[in-house]
Structures are given as structure tokens and as C-alpha cells.
Tab-separated table of C-alpha atoms (C1' of nucleotides) in Angstrom:
chain	number	residue	atom	x	y	z
A	11	UNK	CA	-69.832	-5.369	117.423
A	12	UNK	CA	-69.912	-2.535	115.368
A	13	UNK	CA	-71.503	-0.223	117.824
A	14	UNK	CA	-71.483	-2.670	120.694
A	15	UNK	CA	-74.941	-4.683	121.898
A	16	UNK	CA	-72.620	-4.414	125.063
A	17	UNK	CA	-76.352	-3.279	126.163
A	18	UNK	CA	-77.486	-3.866	130.126
A	19	UNK	CA	-77.883	-7.218	129.981
A	20	UNK	CA	-81.824	-7.240	131.368
A	21	UNK	CA	-84.620	-4.622	130.653
A	22	UNK	CA	-85.786	-2.317	128.376
A	23	UNK	CA	-82.717	-1.499	126.259
A	24	UNK	CA	-82.837	-5.973	125.764
A	25	UNK	CA	-86.615	-5.667	124.987
A	26	UNK	CA	-85.788	-3.224	121.772
A	27	UNK	CA	-82.939	-5.774	120.641
A	28	UNK	CA	-84.812	-7.812	120.590
A	29	UNK	CA	-87.756	-6.430	118.675
A	30	UNK	CA	-85.438	-4.929	116.288
A	31	UNK	CA	-84.341	-8.111	115.399
A	32	UNK	CA	-87.215	-9.887	115.019
A	33	UNK	CA	-88.914	-7.015	113.290
A	34	UNK	CA	-85.569	-7.281	110.192
A	35	UNK	CA	-86.804	-11.475	110.144
A	36	UNK	CA	-90.141	-10.465	109.764
A	37	UNK	CA	-89.554	-7.762	107.399
A	38	UNK	CA	-87.057	-9.923	105.442
A	39	UNK	CA	-89.717	-12.820	105.083
A	40	UNK	CA	-92.459	-10.111	103.955
A	41	UNK	CA	-90.749	-7.237	101.757
A	42	UNK	CA	-87.565	-8.398	101.086
A	43	UNK	CA	-84.468	-7.973	102.165
A	44	UNK	CA	-83.783	-5.049	99.500
A	45	UNK	CA	-87.194	-3.087	100.335
A	46	UNK	CA	-85.941	-2.897	104.144
A	47	UNK	CA	-84.711	0.965	105.818
A	48	UNK	CA	-84.479	1.839	109.357
A	49	UNK	CA	-87.742	3.216	109.575
A	50	UNK	CA	-89.427	0.492	108.497
A	51	UNK	CA	-87.925	-2.046	110.784
A	52	UNK	CA	-88.152	1.153	113.591
A	53	UNK	CA	-92.312	1.104	113.406
A	54	UNK	CA	-92.229	-2.827	113.284
A	55	UNK	CA	-90.248	-3.220	116.176
A	56	UNK	CA	-92.246	-0.439	118.018
A	57	UNK	CA	-89.061	1.857	118.228
A	58	UNK	CA	-87.772	5.092	116.688
A	59	UNK	CA	-85.101	5.816	114.238
A	60	UNK	CA	-83.352	7.399	116.307
A	61	UNK	CA	-82.968	4.688	118.821
A	62	UNK	CA	-82.033	2.091	115.611
A	63	UNK	CA	-78.995	4.812	114.234
A	64	UNK	CA	-77.525	5.542	117.779
A	65	UNK	CA	-77.332	1.859	118.804
A	66	UNK	CA	-76.338	0.729	115.383
A	67	UNK	CA	-75.805	3.614	113.263
A	68	UNK	CA	-76.887	2.543	110.223
A	69	UNK	CA	-78.849	0.087	107.886
A	70	UNK	CA	-75.847	-1.942	106.704
A	71	UNK	CA	-74.613	-2.724	110.881
A	72	UNK	CA	-77.793	-3.712	111.741
A	73	UNK	CA	-78.252	-6.358	108.776
A	74	UNK	CA	-74.782	-7.549	109.788
A	75	UNK	CA	-75.313	-7.812	113.439
A	76	UNK	CA	-78.367	-10.288	112.434
A	77	UNK	CA	-76.414	-12.135	109.881
A	78	UNK	CA	-73.837	-13.015	112.411
A	79	UNK	CA	-76.257	-14.265	114.554
A	80	UNK	CA	-77.856	-16.118	111.778
A	81	UNK	CA	-75.080	-17.440	111.011
A	82	UNK	CA	-73.620	-18.862	114.040
A	83	UNK	CA	-73.642	-23.077	113.880
A	84	UNK	CA	-76.521	-24.310	116.129
A	85	UNK	CA	-74.572	-27.434	116.518
A	86	UNK	CA	-71.745	-29.787	116.254
A	87	UNK	CA	-71.137	-31.279	113.437
A	88	UNK	CA	-72.714	-34.772	113.151
A	89	UNK	CA	-69.795	-37.670	113.930
A	90	UNK	CA	-69.635	-40.006	110.709
A	91	UNK	CA	-66.752	-41.857	111.978
A	92	UNK	CA	-64.227	-40.935	110.359
A	93	UNK	CA	-62.424	-38.065	109.825
A	94	UNK	CA	-63.305	-37.819	106.083
A	95	UNK	CA	-66.335	-38.349	106.774
A	96	UNK	CA	-66.849	-35.839	109.180
A	97	UNK	CA	-65.725	-33.090	106.911
A	98	UNK	CA	-66.998	-34.347	104.108
A	99	UNK	CA	-70.620	-34.069	105.703
A	100	UNK	CA	-69.150	-30.750	107.510
A	101	UNK	CA	-68.298	-29.255	104.469
A	102	UNK	CA	-71.427	-30.360	102.152
A	103	UNK	CA	-73.919	-28.557	104.473
A	104	UNK	CA	-71.714	-25.882	104.866
A	105	UNK	CA	-71.770	-25.056	101.154
A	106	UNK	CA	-75.252	-25.781	100.749
A	107	UNK	CA	-75.965	-23.843	103.045
A	108	UNK	CA	-73.639	-20.642	102.479
A	109	UNK	CA	-74.140	-20.917	98.628
A	110	UNK	CA	-78.324	-20.470	98.523
A	111	UNK	CA	-79.315	-17.001	98.350
A	112	UNK	CA	-80.105	-16.357	101.899
A	113	UNK	CA	-76.982	-17.619	103.027
A	114	UNK	CA	-75.191	-15.635	100.449
A	115	UNK	CA	-77.518	-12.569	101.305
A	116	UNK	CA	-76.444	-13.335	104.952
A	117	UNK	CA	-72.463	-13.722	104.364
A	118	UNK	CA	-72.228	-10.371	102.668
A	119	UNK	CA	-74.035	-8.430	105.364
A	120	UNK	CA	-71.866	-9.693	107.854
A	121	UNK	CA	-68.622	-8.768	105.779
A	122	UNK	CA	-70.236	-5.425	104.150
A	123	UNK	CA	-71.683	-3.614	107.418
A	124	UNK	CA	-68.339	-4.583	109.655
A	125	UNK	CA	-66.045	-1.227	109.155
A	126	UNK	CA	-63.631	-3.352	111.774
A	127	UNK	CA	-63.621	-6.546	110.538
A	128	UNK	CA	-65.000	-7.975	114.031
A	129	UNK	CA	-68.278	-9.840	112.514
A	130	UNK	CA	-65.947	-11.317	109.072
A	131	UNK	CA	-63.690	-12.601	111.554
A	132	UNK	CA	-66.598	-14.123	113.765
A	133	UNK	CA	-68.004	-15.987	110.943
A	134	UNK	CA	-64.443	-17.653	110.371
A	135	UNK	CA	-64.139	-18.371	113.757
A	136	UNK	CA	-68.068	-20.336	113.443
A	137	UNK	CA	-66.122	-22.476	111.623
A	138	UNK	CA	-62.164	-22.835	112.973
A	139	UNK	CA	-64.916	-23.980	116.109
A	140	UNK	CA	-66.486	-26.626	113.893
A	141	UNK	CA	-63.132	-27.962	112.378
A	142	UNK	CA	-61.893	-28.004	115.721
A	143	UNK	CA	-64.388	-30.137	117.043
A	144	UNK	CA	-63.865	-32.370	114.242
A	145	UNK	CA	-59.726	-32.691	114.098
A	146	UNK	CA	-59.737	-33.631	118.219
A	147	UNK	CA	-62.056	-36.171	117.671
A	148	UNK	CA	-60.206	-37.309	114.532
A	149	UNK	CA	-57.326	-37.541	116.813
A	150	UNK	CA	-59.033	-39.462	119.588
A	151	UNK	CA	-59.697	-42.044	117.113
A	152	UNK	CA	-55.729	-42.300	116.238
A	153	UNK	CA	-56.382	-40.903	112.942
A	154	UNK	CA	-53.499	-38.447	111.212
A	155	UNK	CA	-55.478	-35.411	110.980
A	156	UNK	CA	-54.622	-31.817	109.207
A	157	UNK	CA	-54.244	-28.742	111.555
A	158	UNK	CA	-57.069	-26.401	111.095
A	159	UNK	CA	-55.235	-23.744	109.522
A	160	UNK	CA	-54.747	-26.308	106.587
A	161	UNK	CA	-58.459	-27.144	106.369
A	162	UNK	CA	-59.492	-23.617	106.209
A	163	UNK	CA	-57.022	-23.133	103.444
A	164	UNK	CA	-58.084	-26.216	101.484
A	165	UNK	CA	-61.811	-26.777	102.453
A	166	UNK	CA	-63.667	-23.438	103.434
A	167	UNK	CA	-61.485	-21.086	101.589
A	168	UNK	CA	-62.158	-22.273	98.313
A	169	UNK	CA	-65.944	-23.117	99.708
A	170	UNK	CA	-66.514	-19.243	100.767
A	171	UNK	CA	-64.380	-18.149	97.531
A	172	UNK	CA	-66.274	-19.311	95.146
A	173	UNK	CA	-69.886	-18.361	97.137
A	174	UNK	CA	-68.665	-15.153	96.941
A	175	UNK	CA	-67.132	-14.530	93.934
A	176	UNK	CA	-68.060	-17.072	91.039
A	177	UNK	CA	-71.440	-18.352	92.642
A	178	UNK	CA	-72.453	-20.337	89.468
A	179	UNK	CA	-72.055	-23.744	89.011
A	180	UNK	CA	-71.806	-24.898	93.228
A	181	UNK	CA	-73.079	-28.465	94.414
A	182	UNK	CA	-71.729	-30.556	97.056
A	183	UNK	CA	-69.819	-32.780	94.501
A	184	UNK	CA	-67.557	-29.501	94.716
A	185	UNK	CA	-67.625	-30.123	98.879
A	186	UNK	CA	-66.578	-33.376	98.388
A	187	UNK	CA	-63.390	-33.110	95.989
A	188	UNK	CA	-61.934	-30.680	98.353
A	189	UNK	CA	-62.385	-32.951	101.306
A	190	UNK	CA	-60.419	-35.612	99.021
A	191	UNK	CA	-57.672	-33.458	97.740
A	192	UNK	CA	-57.084	-32.793	101.857
A	193	UNK	CA	-57.045	-36.158	103.378
A	194	UNK	CA	-56.776	-37.954	100.219
A	195	UNK	CA	-59.125	-40.433	97.983
A	196	UNK	CA	-57.796	-43.657	98.371
A	197	UNK	CA	-60.843	-45.188	100.951
A	198	UNK	CA	-63.795	-44.208	101.685
B	12	UNK	CA	-72.752	-4.752	84.963
B	13	UNK	CA	-75.391	-3.793	87.924
B	14	UNK	CA	-77.109	-1.275	85.162
B	15	UNK	CA	-75.386	-1.615	82.475
B	16	UNK	CA	-72.682	0.915	81.340
B	17	UNK	CA	-73.785	-1.082	77.346
B	18	UNK	CA	-73.717	2.965	76.785
B	19	UNK	CA	-73.978	4.467	73.438
B	20	UNK	CA	-70.073	3.869	72.801
B	21	UNK	CA	-68.955	7.554	72.001
B	22	UNK	CA	-70.501	10.463	72.736
B	23	UNK	CA	-72.588	12.070	75.363
B	24	UNK	CA	-73.296	8.845	77.815
B	25	UNK	CA	-69.616	7.537	77.657
B	26	UNK	CA	-68.307	11.178	78.306
B	27	UNK	CA	-70.874	11.448	81.299
B	28	UNK	CA	-69.582	7.661	82.491
B	29	UNK	CA	-65.581	9.452	81.650
B	30	UNK	CA	-66.210	11.891	83.841
B	31	UNK	CA	-68.713	10.309	87.085
B	32	UNK	CA	-65.901	7.655	87.517
B	33	UNK	CA	-63.196	10.197	87.257
B	34	UNK	CA	-64.966	12.700	89.973
B	35	UNK	CA	-65.592	9.711	92.280
B	36	UNK	CA	-61.546	8.688	92.042
B	37	UNK	CA	-61.090	12.498	92.309
B	38	UNK	CA	-63.288	12.727	95.429
B	39	UNK	CA	-61.812	9.617	97.192
B	40	UNK	CA	-58.555	11.417	97.480
B	41	UNK	CA	-60.081	13.737	98.439
B	42	UNK	CA	-62.394	13.770	100.873
B	43	UNK	CA	-62.051	10.378	101.948
B	44	UNK	CA	-64.718	6.985	100.904
B	45	UNK	CA	-66.792	8.209	103.630
B	46	UNK	CA	-67.476	11.122	102.600
B	47	UNK	CA	-68.740	10.153	98.657
B	48	UNK	CA	-72.660	11.080	97.947
B	49	UNK	CA	-74.474	10.791	94.979
B	50	UNK	CA	-74.812	14.678	95.147
B	51	UNK	CA	-71.473	15.455	95.403
B	52	UNK	CA	-69.986	13.090	92.917
B	53	UNK	CA	-72.663	14.598	90.648
B	54	UNK	CA	-71.687	18.096	91.202
B	55	UNK	CA	-68.184	17.280	90.415
B	56	UNK	CA	-68.551	15.671	87.272
B	57	UNK	CA	-71.442	18.335	86.329
B	58	UNK	CA	-74.514	15.802	85.702
B	59	UNK	CA	-77.366	16.084	87.874
B	60	UNK	CA	-78.045	13.355	90.207
B	61	UNK	CA	-81.011	11.839	88.961
B	62	UNK	CA	-78.595	11.042	86.014
B	63	UNK	CA	-76.433	9.162	88.940
B	64	UNK	CA	-79.802	7.341	90.087
B	65	UNK	CA	-81.045	6.069	87.331
B	66	UNK	CA	-77.635	5.099	85.467
B	67	UNK	CA	-76.562	3.259	88.567
B	68	UNK	CA	-79.298	2.846	90.555
B	69	UNK	CA	-77.457	3.906	94.183
B	70	UNK	CA	-73.976	4.943	95.548
B	71	UNK	CA	-72.654	1.417	96.335
B	72	UNK	CA	-73.545	0.217	92.681
B	73	UNK	CA	-71.468	3.121	91.207
B	74	UNK	CA	-68.502	2.283	93.482
B	75	UNK	CA	-69.340	-1.358	92.629
B	76	UNK	CA	-68.457	-0.939	89.131
B	77	UNK	CA	-64.772	1.647	89.862
B	78	UNK	CA	-63.920	-0.527	92.093
B	79	UNK	CA	-63.900	-3.363	89.457
B	80	UNK	CA	-62.050	-1.119	86.883
B	81	UNK	CA	-59.551	-0.476	89.357
B	82	UNK	CA	-59.366	-3.831	89.814
B	83	UNK	CA	-58.250	-4.864	86.431
B	84	UNK	CA	-54.100	-6.170	86.411
B	85	UNK	CA	-52.497	-3.447	83.976
B	86	UNK	CA	-49.541	-5.789	82.921
B	87	UNK	CA	-49.194	-9.169	82.106
B	88	UNK	CA	-47.399	-11.357	84.597
B	89	UNK	CA	-43.508	-11.101	84.566
B	90	UNK	CA	-41.582	-13.561	83.692
B	91	UNK	CA	-39.548	-14.986	86.120
B	92	UNK	CA	-38.316	-18.894	84.200
B	93	UNK	CA	-40.200	-20.814	86.380
B	94	UNK	CA	-43.855	-22.248	86.724
B	95	UNK	CA	-42.668	-21.753	90.662
B	96	UNK	CA	-41.634	-18.401	90.557
B	97	UNK	CA	-44.257	-16.821	88.934
B	98	UNK	CA	-46.554	-17.863	90.387
B	99	UNK	CA	-45.103	-16.853	93.663
B	100	UNK	CA	-44.444	-13.295	92.128
B	101	UNK	CA	-47.945	-12.872	90.998
B	102	UNK	CA	-49.568	-14.235	94.309
B	103	UNK	CA	-47.266	-11.990	96.843
B	104	UNK	CA	-48.421	-9.000	94.682
B	105	UNK	CA	-51.545	-9.718	94.392
B	106	UNK	CA	-51.494	-10.260	98.624
B	107	UNK	CA	-50.045	-7.273	98.906
B	108	UNK	CA	-52.091	-4.786	96.796
B	109	UNK	CA	-55.924	-7.180	97.707
B	110	UNK	CA	-54.479	-6.708	101.980
B	111	UNK	CA	-53.503	-3.463	101.804
B	112	UNK	CA	-56.558	-1.370	103.346
B	113	UNK	CA	-57.096	0.534	99.757
B	114	UNK	CA	-57.473	-2.971	98.249
B	115	UNK	CA	-59.356	-4.297	100.998
B	116	UNK	CA	-61.643	-1.233	100.292
B	117	UNK	CA	-61.781	-2.024	96.676
B	118	UNK	CA	-62.598	-5.403	96.827
B	119	UNK	CA	-65.240	-4.626	99.544
B	120	UNK	CA	-66.737	-2.239	97.291
B	121	UNK	CA	-66.912	-4.487	94.435
B	122	UNK	CA	-68.971	-7.120	96.312
B	123	UNK	CA	-71.075	-4.998	97.999
B	124	UNK	CA	-72.886	-3.161	94.971
B	125	UNK	CA	-73.267	-6.345	93.201
B	126	UNK	CA	-76.130	-7.599	93.478
B	127	UNK	CA	-75.654	-10.073	90.928
B	128	UNK	CA	-72.736	-11.638	91.646
B	129	UNK	CA	-71.447	-10.231	88.030
B	130	UNK	CA	-68.656	-7.474	89.150
B	131	UNK	CA	-67.697	-10.191	92.148
B	132	UNK	CA	-67.533	-12.321	88.612
B	133	UNK	CA	-64.984	-10.146	87.117
B	134	UNK	CA	-62.701	-9.871	89.866
B	135	UNK	CA	-62.018	-13.714	89.438
B	136	UNK	CA	-62.078	-13.406	86.316
B	137	UNK	CA	-59.052	-11.475	85.938
B	138	UNK	CA	-56.813	-13.668	88.626
B	139	UNK	CA	-57.773	-16.634	85.857
B	140	UNK	CA	-56.568	-14.346	83.270
B	141	UNK	CA	-53.448	-13.859	84.526
B	142	UNK	CA	-53.109	-17.342	86.319
B	143	UNK	CA	-54.014	-18.718	82.622
B	144	UNK	CA	-50.921	-16.866	81.155
B	145	UNK	CA	-48.324	-18.235	83.983
B	146	UNK	CA	-49.512	-21.804	83.193
B	147	UNK	CA	-49.353	-20.680	79.058
B	148	UNK	CA	-45.533	-19.820	79.857
B	149	UNK	CA	-44.896	-23.195	81.923
B	150	UNK	CA	-46.363	-25.216	79.569
B	151	UNK	CA	-44.215	-23.970	76.506
B	152	UNK	CA	-41.779	-24.557	78.913
B	153	UNK	CA	-42.830	-28.219	78.855
B	154	UNK	CA	-43.012	-27.401	83.136
B	155	UNK	CA	-45.885	-30.154	84.728
B	156	UNK	CA	-48.717	-27.468	85.237
B	157	UNK	CA	-51.850	-27.410	87.722
B	158	UNK	CA	-54.648	-26.497	85.953
B	159	UNK	CA	-56.471	-22.691	86.720
B	160	UNK	CA	-59.211	-24.219	88.486
B	161	UNK	CA	-56.893	-25.840	91.316
B	162	UNK	CA	-54.397	-22.560	91.326
B	163	UNK	CA	-57.877	-20.079	91.696
B	164	UNK	CA	-58.386	-23.186	94.604
B	165	UNK	CA	-55.127	-23.254	96.587
B	166	UNK	CA	-53.433	-19.830	96.057
B	167	UNK	CA	-56.421	-17.452	95.287
B	168	UNK	CA	-59.085	-18.691	97.445
B	169	UNK	CA	-57.376	-19.029	100.579
B	170	UNK	CA	-55.609	-14.918	100.227
B	171	UNK	CA	-58.692	-13.883	99.603
B	172	UNK	CA	-60.681	-15.376	102.121
B	173	UNK	CA	-57.821	-14.168	104.731
B	174	UNK	CA	-58.345	-10.836	103.591
B	175	UNK	CA	-62.382	-10.700	103.248
B	176	UNK	CA	-62.578	-13.245	107.178
B	177	UNK	CA	-59.104	-12.657	109.065
B	178	UNK	CA	-57.315	-9.461	107.781
B	179	UNK	CA	-54.424	-9.762	110.445
B	180	UNK	CA	-51.019	-11.327	109.778
B	181	UNK	CA	-50.957	-11.687	106.307
B	182	UNK	CA	-47.769	-11.611	104.444
B	183	UNK	CA	-45.716	-12.313	101.379
B	184	UNK	CA	-44.972	-15.178	103.200
B	185	UNK	CA	-48.216	-16.893	102.696
B	186	UNK	CA	-48.200	-15.893	99.511
B	187	UNK	CA	-45.232	-18.121	99.114
B	188	UNK	CA	-46.405	-21.000	101.036
B	189	UNK	CA	-49.816	-21.370	99.694
B	190	UNK	CA	-47.343	-21.459	96.114
B	191	UNK	CA	-45.189	-24.062	97.323
B	192	UNK	CA	-47.828	-26.403	98.600
B	193	UNK	CA	-49.281	-26.243	95.284
B	194	UNK	CA	-46.000	-27.097	92.931
B	195	UNK	CA	-43.880	-29.022	95.696
B	196	UNK	CA	-41.452	-27.768	97.790
B	197	UNK	CA	-39.031	-28.852	96.288
B	198	UNK	CA	-36.966	-26.697	93.976
B	199	UNK	CA	-36.365	-23.198	93.990
C	19	DA	C1'	-80.719	16.384	57.027
C	20	DC	C1'	-84.345	14.343	59.321
C	21	DC	C1'	-86.702	11.055	62.505
C	22	DT	C1'	-86.502	7.763	66.524
C	23	DT	C1'	-84.985	7.193	70.873
C	24	DA	C1'	-81.974	6.354	74.719
C	25	DA	C1'	-80.703	9.171	77.751
C	26	DA	C1'	-79.794	13.462	80.562
C	27	DG	C1'	-81.598	17.812	82.502
C	28	DC	C1'	-84.885	19.856	85.887
C	29	DA	C1'	-87.836	20.589	89.468
C	30	DA	C1'	-91.053	19.012	93.117
C	31	DA	C1'	-92.783	15.763	96.536
C	32	DT	C1'	-90.869	12.276	99.028
C	33	DA	C1'	-88.266	9.507	102.034
C	34	DC	C1'	-84.026	9.025	105.142
C	35	DG	C1'	-80.626	10.768	108.199
C	36	DT	C1'	-78.869	13.787	112.536
C	37	DT	C1'	-79.228	15.759	116.214
C	38	DG	C1'	-80.513	18.424	120.456
C	39	DC	C1'	-83.188	18.247	124.165
C	40	DT	C1'	-86.189	15.561	127.034
C	41	DT	C1'	-87.803	11.722	129.141
C	42	DC	C1'	-88.072	7.100	131.072
C	43	DA	C1'	-86.169	3.113	134.129
C	44	DA	C1'	-81.935	0.167	135.371
C	45	DG	C1'	-78.702	-0.622	138.742
C	46	DT	C1'	-76.356	1.247	142.453
C	47	DG	C1'	-76.064	3.700	147.292
C	48	DC	C1'	-78.168	5.099	150.935
D	8	DG	C1'	-87.698	0.396	150.353
D	9	DC	C1'	-86.057	4.702	148.341
D	10	DA	C1'	-83.939	8.535	145.959
D	11	DC	C1'	-80.034	9.195	142.664
D	12	DT	C1'	-76.936	9.010	138.358
D	13	DT	C1'	-76.607	7.408	134.051
D	14	DG	C1'	-76.711	5.119	130.243
D	15	DA	C1'	-80.617	4.448	126.388
D	16	DA	C1'	-85.070	5.765	124.349
D	17	DG	C1'	-88.352	8.924	122.934
D	18	DC	C1'	-89.764	13.741	120.246
D	19	DA	C1'	-89.756	17.003	117.263
D	20	DA	C1'	-87.352	19.813	114.029
D	21	DC	C1'	-83.577	20.285	110.566
D	22	DG	C1'	-80.480	19.181	106.343
D	23	DT	C1'	-79.810	16.099	102.795
D	24	DA	C1'	-80.677	12.078	100.225
D	25	DT	C1'	-83.612	9.847	96.572
D	26	DT	C1'	-87.339	8.969	93.611
D	27	DT	C1'	-90.198	10.154	89.280
D	28	DG	C1'	-92.776	12.756	86.521
D	29	DC	C1'	-92.166	15.699	82.140
D	30	DT	C1'	-88.983	18.200	78.665
D	31	DT	C1'	-84.656	18.667	76.817
D	32	DT	C1'	-81.487	17.041	73.797
D	33	DA	C1'	-77.970	14.706	70.862
D	34	DA	C1'	-76.046	10.002	69.090
D	35	DG	C1'	-77.246	6.838	66.165
D	36	DG	C1'	-80.154	5.396	61.549
D	37	DT	C1'	-82.233	5.624	57.420
DNA sequence: ACCTTAAAGCAAATACGTTGCTTCAAGTGC
DNA sequence: GCACTTGAAGCAACGTATTTGCTTTAAGGT
């Protein structure tokens, strides 16, 4: 983490962190991401601005932390019975979530307020974990599977590239097409 | 463009734009990107801060414009005699430039101050142009060629993904490997 | 040469970000 | 359980950045 929420695990610091994160969520919904400022968040959270500046450095790093928290997947990928359909389902859901305006905003925030790259690395790690689960499952079924790096290169990277650099005309068919290109489009 | 340098093409506005961009370049070199502020740039450029705020909105959007300008390729990709070697040479150079700290900073700036995605889209368009040149040349040689979209998905996107999300351990071998995966690694 | 009108300059008011110092309370040793 | 240590939060004052209304300049059109 940028300026380490390695807070004392329980107690006042934890309460401050929680209320600041909650304030960011509330205010994003109420006034929009553009209108967020540190003093505004601080007031809502019931802390002084200097507390936020000292713990997070600036608004971008705070938003980056919040974004990573929100990008963490909540559930294991669904088991659809085959590698191909597992990957398709996961990729479609990933693309839907990430390509939505709110998802793109989180990705950008995670990337941008992140001088050392650790938050961005965390995002990639989340995707890699999900993929590893899918691949393990496929190995258990004795399917032939690509390795995780290949899935990142062939499925995740193209989706991310388009989300960030060419946000127009993205739909779930694109996700399926990428998966098909990787596992072969013969069966279904 | 974020706040449109669709300036009156010649005259004072153009001079202001040029001197502001020049000031950014000079000051990046002199004091470093972190220390840039709007008033500092304005003073160096010989304009008032409010001029910059009104034209660009904020420092991030200004830096985003400057970054895109710098990411524009200056020369057509070199002709190495075959599709494979043209792509390899281009991808290696692209990766070297973009993965370097200064290149990553430009990419981040281009993405950052870019609410509507048009600057990011421009970056992708630059890459697409270069690739189109390479593919046209290959067609002229009567080689079989993938289409440009496929090259973006299979070569550009994975490089960008790693640059942004997993910046460690990138080297030109990775670029070659991606090209090999696309055009087949049989000949050379 | 004279209009029209974006865009730049100026200056005042506001808001943001930084910092030294003080106060609070979580975790530690007695 | 009590007091000690220490990291973190509060407070307040300062410097800088940002916003804004109004004025002035000069580019492009007639």
C-alpha cells in the first residue's frame, strides 16, 4: 500500500480508516467522483484533513486504496463444467464489470494513485488467482489447459487494453472470442 | 482532446500553447515531474496561471496532452524484409520505450488526465498506424498476414498490460515471444 | 480599416495542502 | 490494574494553488 494502512489492527486507527473509506463510498454516490476533495471526505468521515494527508498522502492514493478494495473479487469463479465455459463465464463477467464506467474509474484510480505499482500489481494478482482456480479445476477434469500466463496474455490483457485505451464498442462477445481463440473454437 | 487545443491555428493562442508545452518539457528536465505545478509552468511560459486553468482545466490534463504528443511515433517502422522481423523489431522498440520509467510515466499521464478517453485512444491509434504500415508492406510481399486487430490483441495489449500492471522482469525477449506466438515460430 | 469574439491578462477571494506542536489512546511492562 | 511509550489524531496557522468576474488584447471575417 502506498502509505501503509498497516494500522494498529483494532481501535481508533481502524475506526478512522473505516470511516474514511465509508465516506469515500458515500460521497462518490452523492456528489460524484469528480467533486471529491480531501477536506470533503474528511468532514464526512469526522476526521481532520491532516489525518488523511498524513496517512494517504493525497486524494489519488486514497482513491487508489479504495479502488483496489473494490476490485477484489468476492466469490470464486462459477463452475460451468468445462474449461472453455468457465473461462467464458469469468471473462464475460470481468469485462462487464470492468468496462462499465464505474469499473473503468476504479481501474484508473488503482493505476494512477500508485507510485510504486503495488496496487496495480494487486489487481493483476486478483485476476491471476481467479484464473488459477479455473485452471486447477480443468486439470482435475483432465482437460488440457494453457498456463496462467498465457491466459493473462491472451484474454485478460486484451480486455484491459481495450477498456483503458479503446473503450468504445466493447461487449461480451469480445470476451468469448478471446477465449475461443485460446482454447480452440471447435467444441462448445 | 480534453479541453481542445482546437485553437485558432496561428497567432497568439498557438504561441501560448507552444510556450506552455515547451515550459513543461524544460521543467520536467530541470525540476522533475513531481515538482511541476501550474503556476510554475505558467511563469516559465510567460503566461498567467488562469490561462492554463482555463485552457486545460488542471495540471493532469495538461500533462496528458503533452504526454500524447511525446508518444507519437516519429518515424515509420523499419523495413527488415519480412513480416516477422518487422513486427519483432517494432515490438522490441515499443516495449523498450514504453517500459522505461520515462515511457511509463507518459503512459500514465496520458491515461490520467483524460476523463473521456480520447487521449488514450490516440495512443492506441498511433500503435495501430505503425502496425498498418508493417502489415501493408507484408501484403505487398505476398506474405499471409493477420489483421491489425489481432496484432493489437496478441502483441500490443499483452505488452501494455505488463507495463501497467506487472512492470517487473520485462525484456525484449517477451516482445519476440509474443510475435512468435502470432506469426508462428517456424522460420526466422 | 473596422467589427466580433475567442482567448489572455489581472486581481481578489476561496480552497487546498503542509507543518509544528499538542493531545489522545492502544499496546506494553511492571 | 496502573503508568509508560509511542504512533496516530487533532488543531491551527501558514503558504500555495485554484477559481472567478471583469477588462484588455488580437485573430479572423466583412
